[in-house]
PDB file of C-alpha atoms in Angstrom:
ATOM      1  CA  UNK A   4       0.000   0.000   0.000  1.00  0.00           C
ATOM      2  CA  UNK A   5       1.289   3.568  -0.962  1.00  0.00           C
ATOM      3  CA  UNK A   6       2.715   5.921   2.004  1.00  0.00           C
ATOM      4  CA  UNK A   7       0.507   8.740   2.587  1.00  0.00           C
ATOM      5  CA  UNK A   8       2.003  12.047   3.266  1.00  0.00           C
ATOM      6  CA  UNK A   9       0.109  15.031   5.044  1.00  0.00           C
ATOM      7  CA  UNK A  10      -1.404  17.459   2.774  1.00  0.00           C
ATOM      8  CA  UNK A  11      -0.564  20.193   4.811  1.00  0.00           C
ATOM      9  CA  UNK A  12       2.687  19.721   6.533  1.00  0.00           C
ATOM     10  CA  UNK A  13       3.874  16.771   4.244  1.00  0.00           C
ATOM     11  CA  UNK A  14       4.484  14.687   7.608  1.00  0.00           C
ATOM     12  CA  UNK A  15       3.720  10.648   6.803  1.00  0.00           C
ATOM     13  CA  UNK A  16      -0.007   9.534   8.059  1.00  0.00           C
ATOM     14  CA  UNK A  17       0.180   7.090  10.390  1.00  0.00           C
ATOM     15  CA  UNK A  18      -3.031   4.215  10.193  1.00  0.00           C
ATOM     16  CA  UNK A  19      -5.297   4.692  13.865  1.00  0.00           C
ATOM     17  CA  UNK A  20      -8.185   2.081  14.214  1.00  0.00           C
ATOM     18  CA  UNK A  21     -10.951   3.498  16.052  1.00  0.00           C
ATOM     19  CA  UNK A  22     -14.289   1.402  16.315  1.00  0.00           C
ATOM     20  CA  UNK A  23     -13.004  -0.715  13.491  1.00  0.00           C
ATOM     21  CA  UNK A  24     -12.719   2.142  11.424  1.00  0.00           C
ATOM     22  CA  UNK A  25      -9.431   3.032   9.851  1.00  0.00           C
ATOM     23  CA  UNK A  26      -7.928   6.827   9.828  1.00  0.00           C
ATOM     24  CA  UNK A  27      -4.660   8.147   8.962  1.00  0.00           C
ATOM     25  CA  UNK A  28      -3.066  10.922  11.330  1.00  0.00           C
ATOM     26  CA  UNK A  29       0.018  12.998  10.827  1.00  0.00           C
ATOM     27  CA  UNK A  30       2.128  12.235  12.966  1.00  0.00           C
ATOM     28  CA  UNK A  31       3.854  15.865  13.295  1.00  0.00           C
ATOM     29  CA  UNK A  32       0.851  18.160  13.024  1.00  0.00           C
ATOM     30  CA  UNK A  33      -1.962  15.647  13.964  1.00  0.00           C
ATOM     31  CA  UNK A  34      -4.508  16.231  11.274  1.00  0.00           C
ATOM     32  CA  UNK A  35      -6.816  13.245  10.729  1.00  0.00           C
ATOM     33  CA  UNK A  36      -7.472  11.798   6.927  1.00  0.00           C
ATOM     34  CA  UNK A  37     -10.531  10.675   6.779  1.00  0.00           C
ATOM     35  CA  UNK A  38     -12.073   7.990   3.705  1.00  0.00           C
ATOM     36  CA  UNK A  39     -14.879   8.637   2.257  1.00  0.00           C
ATOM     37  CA  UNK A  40     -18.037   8.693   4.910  1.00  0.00           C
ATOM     38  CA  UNK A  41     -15.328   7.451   7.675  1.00  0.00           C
ATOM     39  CA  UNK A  42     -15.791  11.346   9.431  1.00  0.00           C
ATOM     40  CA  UNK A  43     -19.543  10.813   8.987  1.00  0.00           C
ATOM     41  CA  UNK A  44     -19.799   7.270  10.719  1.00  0.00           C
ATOM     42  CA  UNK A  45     -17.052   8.237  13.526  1.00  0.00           C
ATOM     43  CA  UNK A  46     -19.194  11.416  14.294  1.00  0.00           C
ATOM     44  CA  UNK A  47     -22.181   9.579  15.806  1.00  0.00           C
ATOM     45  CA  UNK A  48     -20.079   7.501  17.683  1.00  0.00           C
ATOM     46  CA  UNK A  49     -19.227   7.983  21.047  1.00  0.00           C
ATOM     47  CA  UNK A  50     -15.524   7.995  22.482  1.00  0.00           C
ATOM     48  CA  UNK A  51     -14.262   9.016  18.544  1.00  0.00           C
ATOM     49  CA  UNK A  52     -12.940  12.660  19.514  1.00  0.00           C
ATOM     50  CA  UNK A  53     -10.653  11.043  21.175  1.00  0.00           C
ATOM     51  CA  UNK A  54      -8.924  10.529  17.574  1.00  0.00           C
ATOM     52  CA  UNK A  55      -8.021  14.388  17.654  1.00  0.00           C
ATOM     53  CA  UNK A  56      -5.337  14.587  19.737  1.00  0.00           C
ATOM     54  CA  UNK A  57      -3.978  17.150  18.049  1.00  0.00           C
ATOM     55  CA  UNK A  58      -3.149  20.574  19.118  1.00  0.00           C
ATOM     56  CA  UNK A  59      -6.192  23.268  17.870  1.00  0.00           C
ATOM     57  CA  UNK A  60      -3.714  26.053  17.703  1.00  0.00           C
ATOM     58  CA  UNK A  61      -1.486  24.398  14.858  1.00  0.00           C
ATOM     59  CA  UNK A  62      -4.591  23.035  13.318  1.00  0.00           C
ATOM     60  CA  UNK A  63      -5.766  27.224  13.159  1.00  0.00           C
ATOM     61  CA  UNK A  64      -2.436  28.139  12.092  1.00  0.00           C
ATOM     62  CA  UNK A  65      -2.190  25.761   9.244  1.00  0.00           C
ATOM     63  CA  UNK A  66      -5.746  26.815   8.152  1.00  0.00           C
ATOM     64  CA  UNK A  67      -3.941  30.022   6.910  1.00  0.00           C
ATOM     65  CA  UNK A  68      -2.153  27.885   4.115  1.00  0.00           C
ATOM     66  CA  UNK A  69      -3.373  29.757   0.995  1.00  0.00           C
ATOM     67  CA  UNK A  70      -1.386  26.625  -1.343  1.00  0.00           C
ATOM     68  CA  UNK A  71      -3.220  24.496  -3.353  1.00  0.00           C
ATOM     69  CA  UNK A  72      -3.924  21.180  -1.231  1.00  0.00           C
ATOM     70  CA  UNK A  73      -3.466  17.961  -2.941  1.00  0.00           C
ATOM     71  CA  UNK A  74      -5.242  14.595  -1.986  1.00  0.00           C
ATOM     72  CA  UNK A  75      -3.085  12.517  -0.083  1.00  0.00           C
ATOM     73  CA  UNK A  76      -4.964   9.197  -1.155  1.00  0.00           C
ATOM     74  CA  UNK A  77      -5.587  10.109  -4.915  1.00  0.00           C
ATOM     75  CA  UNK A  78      -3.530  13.314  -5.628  1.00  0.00           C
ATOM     76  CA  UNK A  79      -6.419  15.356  -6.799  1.00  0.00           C
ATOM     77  CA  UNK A  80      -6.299  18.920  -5.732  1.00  0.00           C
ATOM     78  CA  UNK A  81      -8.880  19.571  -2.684  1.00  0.00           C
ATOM     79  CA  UNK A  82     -11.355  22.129  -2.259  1.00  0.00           C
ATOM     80  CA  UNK A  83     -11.411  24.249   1.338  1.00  0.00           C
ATOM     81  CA  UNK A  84     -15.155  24.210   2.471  1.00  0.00           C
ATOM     82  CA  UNK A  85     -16.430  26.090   5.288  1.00  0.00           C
ATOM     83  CA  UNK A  86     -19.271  24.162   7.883  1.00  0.00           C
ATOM     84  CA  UNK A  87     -20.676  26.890   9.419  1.00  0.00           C
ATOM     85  CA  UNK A  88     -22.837  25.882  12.994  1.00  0.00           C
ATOM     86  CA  UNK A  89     -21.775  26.427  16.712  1.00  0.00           C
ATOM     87  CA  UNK A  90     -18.227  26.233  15.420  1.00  0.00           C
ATOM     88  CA  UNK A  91     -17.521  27.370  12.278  1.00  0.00           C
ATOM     89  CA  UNK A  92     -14.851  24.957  10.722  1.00  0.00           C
ATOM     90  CA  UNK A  93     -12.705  25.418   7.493  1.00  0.00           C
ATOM     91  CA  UNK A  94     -11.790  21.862   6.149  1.00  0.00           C
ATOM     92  CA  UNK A  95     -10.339  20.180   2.797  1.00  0.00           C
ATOM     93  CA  UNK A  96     -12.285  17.356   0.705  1.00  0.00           C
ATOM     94  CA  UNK A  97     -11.120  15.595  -2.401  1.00  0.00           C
ATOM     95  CA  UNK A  98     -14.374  15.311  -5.122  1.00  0.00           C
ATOM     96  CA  UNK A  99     -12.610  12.431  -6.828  1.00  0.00           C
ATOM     97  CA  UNK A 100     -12.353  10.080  -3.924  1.00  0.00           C
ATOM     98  CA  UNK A 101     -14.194  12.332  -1.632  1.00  0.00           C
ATOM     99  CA  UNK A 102     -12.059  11.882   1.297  1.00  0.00           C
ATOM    100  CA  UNK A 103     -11.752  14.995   4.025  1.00  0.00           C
ATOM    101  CA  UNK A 104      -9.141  16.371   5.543  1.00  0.00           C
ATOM    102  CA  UNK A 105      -9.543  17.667   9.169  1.00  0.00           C
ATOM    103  CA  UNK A 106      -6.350  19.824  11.204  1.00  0.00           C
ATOM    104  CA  UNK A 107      -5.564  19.168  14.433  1.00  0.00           C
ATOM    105  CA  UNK A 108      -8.805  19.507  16.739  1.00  0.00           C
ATOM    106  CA  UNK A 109     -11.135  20.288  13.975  1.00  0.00           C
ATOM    107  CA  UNK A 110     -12.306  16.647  14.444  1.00  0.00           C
ATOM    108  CA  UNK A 111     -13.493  17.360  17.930  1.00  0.00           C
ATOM    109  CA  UNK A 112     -15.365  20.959  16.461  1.00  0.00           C
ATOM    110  CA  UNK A 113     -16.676  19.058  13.517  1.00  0.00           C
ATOM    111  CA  UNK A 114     -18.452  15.858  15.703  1.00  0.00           C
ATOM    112  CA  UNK A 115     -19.709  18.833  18.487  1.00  0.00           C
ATOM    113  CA  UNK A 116     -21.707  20.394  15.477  1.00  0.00           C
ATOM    114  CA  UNK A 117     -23.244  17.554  14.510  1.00  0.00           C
ATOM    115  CA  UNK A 118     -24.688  16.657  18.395  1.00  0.00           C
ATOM    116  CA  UNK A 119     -27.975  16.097  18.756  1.00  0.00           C
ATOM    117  CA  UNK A 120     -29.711  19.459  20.615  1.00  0.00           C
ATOM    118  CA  UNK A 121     -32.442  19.672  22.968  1.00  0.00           C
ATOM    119  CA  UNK A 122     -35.467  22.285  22.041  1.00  0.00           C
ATOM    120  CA  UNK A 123     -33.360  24.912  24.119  1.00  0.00           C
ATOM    121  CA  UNK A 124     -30.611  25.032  22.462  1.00  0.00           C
ATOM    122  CA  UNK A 125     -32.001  25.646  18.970  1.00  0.00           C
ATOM    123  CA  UNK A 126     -34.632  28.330  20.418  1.00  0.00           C
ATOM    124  CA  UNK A 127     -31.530  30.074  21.922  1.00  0.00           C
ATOM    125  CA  UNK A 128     -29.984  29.966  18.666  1.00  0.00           C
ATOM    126  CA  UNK A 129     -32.651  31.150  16.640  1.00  0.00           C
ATOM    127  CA  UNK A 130     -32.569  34.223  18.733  1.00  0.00           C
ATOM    128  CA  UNK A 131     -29.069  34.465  18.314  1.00  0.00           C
ATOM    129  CA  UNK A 132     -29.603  34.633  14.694  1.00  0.00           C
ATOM    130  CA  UNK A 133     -32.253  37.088  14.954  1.00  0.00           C
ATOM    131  CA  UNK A 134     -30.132  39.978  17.009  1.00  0.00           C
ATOM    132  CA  UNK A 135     -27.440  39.807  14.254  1.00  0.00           C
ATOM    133  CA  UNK A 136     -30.441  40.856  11.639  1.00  0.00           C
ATOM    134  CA  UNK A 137     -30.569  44.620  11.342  1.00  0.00           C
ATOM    135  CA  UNK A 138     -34.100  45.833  11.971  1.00  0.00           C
ATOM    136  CA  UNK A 139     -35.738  46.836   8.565  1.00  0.00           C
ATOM    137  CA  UNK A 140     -35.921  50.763   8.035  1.00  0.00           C
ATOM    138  CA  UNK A 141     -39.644  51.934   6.757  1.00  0.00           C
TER     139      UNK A 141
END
């Protein structure tokens, strides 16, 4: 099988097994590689942030990388999306294999967004939403 190298920091990923379910991690900056759906699965699974050991900081600071990003399973160049919810995460996914690539503690960010939240929470968010709309001017 064919090293994988860190599409960030060009460290080699490292296989983790976590429920059965294979990642790759860097092992200098920590990002997590994920297959395609393996981020999806892992996020409804309990224990899995504890993949992202990684330290947030370095994950932010190599978020500023403004280099094309290049698939570390296929070589395809990645696109940066943005998931925007509690926390607002910029990550990398290949649309050939459709893999993702998540820095250090984005993992953690991404799975908290995806939480299941009581009726509370969401009322307290829709007002949240609402204060940041200007009031309309007649």
């Amino acid at each position: 099988m064919k090293e994988l190298n860190c599409p960030k920091c060009t460290g080699k990923l490292e296989p983790v097994t976590c429920h059965d379910i294979e990642v790759d991690r860097c092992v200098n900056c920590k990002g997590i590689w994920f297959d395609s759906l393996e981020a999806e699965i892992l996020k409804k699974i309990k224990g899995s942030e504890n993949l992202d050991i990684g330290d947030p900081e370095i994950g932010s600071e190599l978020n500023q990388i403004n280099d094309d990003i290049y698939c570390p399973r296929c070589g395809a160049k990645m696109v940066r999306m943005l998931d925007i919810d509690e926390y607002s995460i910029w990550y990398e996914k290949c649309f050939e294999c459709h893999g993702v690539w998540l820095d250090a503690g984005e993992f953690r960010q991404y799975k908290h967004n995806f939480q299941p939240r009581g009726v509370l929470h969401r009322v307290k968010r829709m007002f949240r939403s609402q204060k940041d709309i200007p009031n309309p001017v007649f």
